[in-house]
């Protein structure tokens, strides 16, 4: 069971994070490059916890800022491609990579815990930021694609595809052996 102190600590962290969300934005961020750096850090950790969390937060904040600008423009009757070319170009850059690249693969959390010496609060903060990023991407994609789901496959969808491919392969092998 979670202690009252941990609940208060998490609430304060979430409150501070929420306040930062509305104040920090690095507009010149190249999202595909930053996403790749984050993904590489997941695979081969380096630096400090603060550096990793800051990178993930900057990615989220820029994505959320683009989404808000696009949403506002669409509400005002603007065409994102012609009237908001900078924001739309950043969306296209992320979309070409299939969504935020650091969310494509399952994170080996044990590697990060061991390297950064994380406790439960660090892990929770990490997963919350990833979830905020995932939700923001889905909202942006839906906004610009008439509510279609993003192309990004979930872990379970990838597993299902692999299992179906194996089953199809086995069926082909079985039909070849019958002939």
mmCIF file of C-alpha atoms in Angstrom:
data_model
loop_
_atom_site.group_PDB
_atom_site.id
_atom_site.type_symbol
_atom_site.label_atom_id
_atom_site.label_comp_id
_atom_site.label_asym_id
_atom_site.label_seq_id
_atom_site.Cartn_x
_atom_site.Cartn_y
_atom_site.Cartn_z
ATOM 1 C CA UNK A 1 0.000 0.000 0.000
ATOM 2 C CA UNK A 2 1.226 3.507 -0.809
ATOM 3 C CA UNK A 3 2.014 5.705 2.182
ATOM 4 C CA UNK A 4 0.483 9.133 2.620
ATOM 5 C CA UNK A 5 3.945 10.677 2.256
ATOM 6 C CA UNK A 6 4.441 9.055 -1.173
ATOM 7 C CA UNK A 7 0.986 10.169 -2.316
ATOM 8 C CA UNK A 8 1.767 13.741 -1.280
ATOM 9 C CA UNK A 9 5.199 13.537 -2.983
ATOM 10 C CA UNK A 10 3.639 12.271 -6.234
ATOM 11 C CA UNK A 11 0.911 14.927 -6.079
ATOM 12 C CA UNK A 12 3.503 17.682 -5.624
ATOM 13 C CA UNK A 13 5.597 16.288 -8.514
ATOM 14 C CA UNK A 14 2.548 16.105 -10.772
ATOM 15 C CA UNK A 15 1.518 19.642 -9.747
ATOM 16 C CA UNK A 16 4.987 20.996 -10.510
ATOM 17 C CA UNK A 17 5.105 19.098 -13.806
ATOM 18 C CA UNK A 18 1.671 20.457 -14.745
ATOM 19 C CA UNK A 19 2.844 23.991 -14.018
ATOM 20 C CA UNK A 20 5.953 23.477 -16.143
ATOM 21 C CA UNK A 21 3.884 22.127 -19.024
ATOM 22 C CA UNK A 22 2.369 25.545 -19.509
ATOM 23 C CA UNK A 23 5.630 27.455 -19.282
ATOM 24 C CA UNK A 24 8.503 25.615 -20.970
ATOM 25 C CA UNK A 25 8.873 25.091 -24.705
ATOM 26 C CA UNK A 26 11.936 24.787 -26.894
ATOM 27 C CA UNK A 27 10.527 25.699 -30.308
ATOM 28 C CA UNK A 28 13.623 24.820 -32.352
ATOM 29 C CA UNK A 29 13.509 21.213 -31.180
ATOM 30 C CA UNK A 30 14.053 18.627 -33.914
ATOM 31 C CA UNK A 31 11.661 15.971 -32.637
ATOM 32 C CA UNK A 32 12.950 13.006 -34.681
ATOM 33 C CA UNK A 33 16.535 13.687 -33.556
ATOM 34 C CA UNK A 34 15.518 14.178 -29.924
ATOM 35 C CA UNK A 35 13.357 11.042 -30.036
ATOM 36 C CA UNK A 36 16.282 9.049 -31.414
ATOM 37 C CA UNK A 37 18.572 10.384 -28.674
ATOM 38 C CA UNK A 38 16.011 9.367 -26.038
ATOM 39 C CA UNK A 39 15.622 5.927 -27.631
ATOM 40 C CA UNK A 40 19.399 5.470 -27.673
ATOM 41 C CA UNK A 41 19.543 6.485 -24.009
ATOM 42 C CA UNK A 42 16.948 3.811 -23.234
ATOM 43 C CA UNK A 43 19.157 1.229 -24.940
ATOM 44 C CA UNK A 44 22.532 2.470 -23.601
ATOM 45 C CA UNK A 45 21.948 4.780 -20.629
ATOM 46 C CA UNK A 46 24.286 7.723 -20.120
ATOM 47 C CA UNK A 47 24.221 10.985 -18.183
ATOM 48 C CA UNK A 48 21.898 11.617 -15.276
ATOM 49 C CA UNK A 49 18.257 10.993 -14.485
ATOM 50 C CA UNK A 50 17.645 14.735 -14.790
ATOM 51 C CA UNK A 51 19.071 14.794 -18.334
ATOM 52 C CA UNK A 52 16.897 11.879 -19.461
ATOM 53 C CA UNK A 53 13.733 13.245 -17.847
ATOM 54 C CA UNK A 54 14.453 16.710 -19.272
ATOM 55 C CA UNK A 55 14.824 15.282 -22.799
ATOM 56 C CA UNK A 56 11.574 13.329 -22.497
ATOM 57 C CA UNK A 57 9.837 16.385 -21.055
ATOM 58 C CA UNK A 58 11.130 18.716 -23.796
ATOM 59 C CA UNK A 59 9.903 16.236 -26.417
ATOM 60 C CA UNK A 60 6.481 16.050 -24.782
ATOM 61 C CA UNK A 61 6.237 19.808 -24.332
ATOM 62 C CA UNK A 62 7.117 20.561 -27.958
ATOM 63 C CA UNK A 63 4.683 17.934 -29.246
ATOM 64 C CA UNK A 64 1.929 19.279 -26.978
ATOM 65 C CA UNK A 65 2.651 22.857 -28.073
ATOM 66 C CA UNK A 66 2.406 21.900 -31.753
ATOM 67 C CA UNK A 67 -0.840 20.034 -31.087
ATOM 68 C CA UNK A 68 -2.369 23.032 -29.310
ATOM 69 C CA UNK A 69 -1.351 25.426 -32.095
ATOM 70 C CA UNK A 70 -2.777 23.113 -34.757
ATOM 71 C CA UNK A 71 -6.007 22.628 -32.794
ATOM 72 C CA UNK A 72 -6.407 26.379 -32.304
ATOM 73 C CA UNK A 73 -5.756 27.038 -35.990
ATOM 74 C CA UNK A 74 -8.253 24.405 -37.111
ATOM 75 C CA UNK A 75 -10.881 25.873 -34.753
ATOM 76 C CA UNK A 76 -10.271 29.252 -36.370
ATOM 77 C CA UNK A 77 -10.820 27.722 -39.812
ATOM 78 C CA UNK A 78 -7.176 27.659 -40.882
ATOM 79 C CA UNK A 79 -5.723 24.969 -43.115
ATOM 80 C CA UNK A 80 -2.797 23.364 -41.248
ATOM 81 C CA UNK A 81 -0.790 22.671 -44.405
ATOM 82 C CA UNK A 82 -0.920 26.188 -45.789
ATOM 83 C CA UNK A 83 -1.643 28.430 -42.790
ATOM 84 C CA UNK A 84 0.456 26.631 -40.153
ATOM 85 C CA UNK A 85 3.359 25.247 -42.222
ATOM 86 C CA UNK A 86 5.946 25.109 -39.404
ATOM 87 C CA UNK A 87 3.704 23.137 -37.073
ATOM 88 C CA UNK A 88 2.452 20.901 -39.875
ATOM 89 C CA UNK A 89 6.026 20.175 -41.002
ATOM 90 C CA UNK A 90 6.978 19.110 -37.477
ATOM 91 C CA UNK A 91 3.919 16.861 -37.390
ATOM 92 C CA UNK A 92 4.970 15.319 -40.728
ATOM 93 C CA UNK A 93 8.520 14.724 -39.450
ATOM 94 C CA UNK A 94 7.205 12.780 -36.457
ATOM 95 C CA UNK A 95 4.606 10.975 -38.546
ATOM 96 C CA UNK A 96 7.284 9.793 -41.024
ATOM 97 C CA UNK A 97 8.956 7.947 -38.145
ATOM 98 C CA UNK A 98 5.665 6.293 -37.171
ATOM 99 C CA UNK A 99 5.107 8.573 -34.197
ATOM 100 C CA UNK A 100 7.496 9.392 -31.372
ATOM 101 C CA UNK A 101 10.418 7.070 -32.106
ATOM 102 C CA UNK A 102 11.273 6.540 -28.444
ATOM 103 C CA UNK A 103 7.827 4.979 -27.932
ATOM 104 C CA UNK A 104 8.207 2.337 -30.665
ATOM 105 C CA UNK A 105 9.886 -0.362 -28.617
ATOM 106 C CA UNK A 106 9.369 -1.714 -25.155
ATOM 107 C CA UNK A 107 11.715 -0.061 -22.674
ATOM 108 C CA UNK A 108 13.959 -2.359 -20.649
ATOM 109 C CA UNK A 109 13.193 -0.600 -17.395
ATOM 110 C CA UNK A 110 15.611 -2.815 -15.468
ATOM 111 C CA UNK A 111 18.535 -1.326 -17.440
ATOM 112 C CA UNK A 112 17.439 2.199 -16.509
ATOM 113 C CA UNK A 113 16.781 1.306 -12.868
ATOM 114 C CA UNK A 114 20.226 -0.250 -12.530
ATOM 115 C CA UNK A 115 22.069 2.564 -14.305
ATOM 116 C CA UNK A 116 20.274 5.521 -12.723
ATOM 117 C CA UNK A 117 19.546 3.845 -9.347
ATOM 118 C CA UNK A 118 15.853 4.707 -9.617
ATOM 119 C CA UNK A 119 13.279 4.269 -6.897
ATOM 120 C CA UNK A 120 9.534 3.817 -7.358
ATOM 121 C CA UNK A 121 8.922 7.566 -7.690
ATOM 122 C CA UNK A 122 11.476 7.895 -10.509
ATOM 123 C CA UNK A 123 9.888 4.965 -12.341
ATOM 124 C CA UNK A 124 6.398 6.458 -11.941
ATOM 125 C CA UNK A 125 7.544 9.856 -13.222
ATOM 126 C CA UNK A 126 9.262 8.208 -16.191
ATOM 127 C CA UNK A 127 6.183 6.208 -17.192
ATOM 128 C CA UNK A 128 3.863 9.186 -16.677
ATOM 129 C CA UNK A 129 5.922 11.286 -19.090
ATOM 130 C CA UNK A 130 5.924 8.510 -21.679
ATOM 131 C CA UNK A 131 2.158 8.156 -21.296
ATOM 132 C CA UNK A 132 1.615 11.933 -21.637
ATOM 133 C CA UNK A 133 3.681 11.862 -24.845
ATOM 134 C CA UNK A 134 1.768 8.867 -26.221
ATOM 135 C CA UNK A 135 -1.606 10.506 -25.492
ATOM 136 C CA UNK A 136 -0.525 13.815 -27.034
ATOM 137 C CA UNK A 137 0.628 12.052 -30.206
ATOM 138 C CA UNK A 138 -2.668 10.167 -30.506
ATOM 139 C CA UNK A 139 -4.632 13.407 -30.082
ATOM 140 C CA UNK A 140 -2.537 15.217 -32.686
ATOM 141 C CA UNK A 141 -2.780 12.343 -35.139
ATOM 142 C CA UNK A 142 -6.562 12.160 -34.683
ATOM 143 C CA UNK A 143 -6.845 15.926 -35.142
ATOM 144 C CA UNK A 144 -5.125 15.793 -38.524
ATOM 145 C CA UNK A 145 -6.387 12.403 -39.713
ATOM 146 C CA UNK A 146 -10.111 12.521 -39.010
ATOM 147 C CA UNK A 147 -9.905 10.476 -35.817
ATOM 148 C CA UNK A 148 -8.002 7.531 -37.324
ATOM 149 C CA UNK A 149 -5.654 5.684 -34.985
ATOM 150 C CA UNK A 150 -1.951 6.445 -35.310
ATOM 151 C CA UNK A 151 0.157 4.021 -37.309
ATOM 152 C CA UNK A 152 2.212 3.238 -34.207
ATOM 153 C CA UNK A 153 1.672 -0.378 -33.220
ATOM 154 C CA UNK A 154 1.287 -1.303 -29.608
ATOM 155 C CA UNK A 155 3.359 -4.096 -28.115
ATOM 156 C CA UNK A 156 0.340 -6.409 -28.261
ATOM 157 C CA UNK A 157 -0.384 -5.558 -31.899
ATOM 158 C CA UNK A 158 3.253 -6.285 -32.826
ATOM 159 C CA UNK A 159 3.102 -9.595 -30.944
ATOM 160 C CA UNK A 160 -0.161 -10.503 -32.691
ATOM 161 C CA UNK A 161 1.398 -9.747 -36.091
ATOM 162 C CA UNK A 162 4.416 -11.941 -35.307
ATOM 163 C CA UNK A 163 2.199 -14.809 -34.154
ATOM 164 C CA UNK A 164 0.020 -14.533 -37.265
ATOM 165 C CA UNK A 165 3.118 -14.478 -39.476
ATOM 166 C CA UNK A 166 4.451 -17.623 -37.763
ATOM 167 C CA UNK A 167 1.090 -19.352 -38.111
ATOM 168 C CA UNK A 168 0.921 -18.457 -41.800
ATOM 169 C CA UNK A 169 4.481 -19.720 -42.277
ATOM 170 C CA UNK A 170 3.639 -23.017 -40.569
ATOM 171 C CA UNK A 171 0.512 -23.396 -42.733
ATOM 172 C CA UNK A 172 2.578 -22.792 -45.861
ATOM 173 C CA UNK A 173 5.180 -25.323 -44.738
ATOM 174 C CA UNK A 174 2.434 -27.855 -43.971
ATOM 175 C CA UNK A 175 0.806 -27.385 -47.385
ATOM 176 C CA UNK A 176 4.215 -27.752 -49.086
ATOM 177 C CA UNK A 177 4.858 -31.031 -47.283
ATOM 178 C CA UNK A 178 1.429 -32.411 -48.313
ATOM 179 C CA UNK A 179 2.132 -31.807 -52.000
#
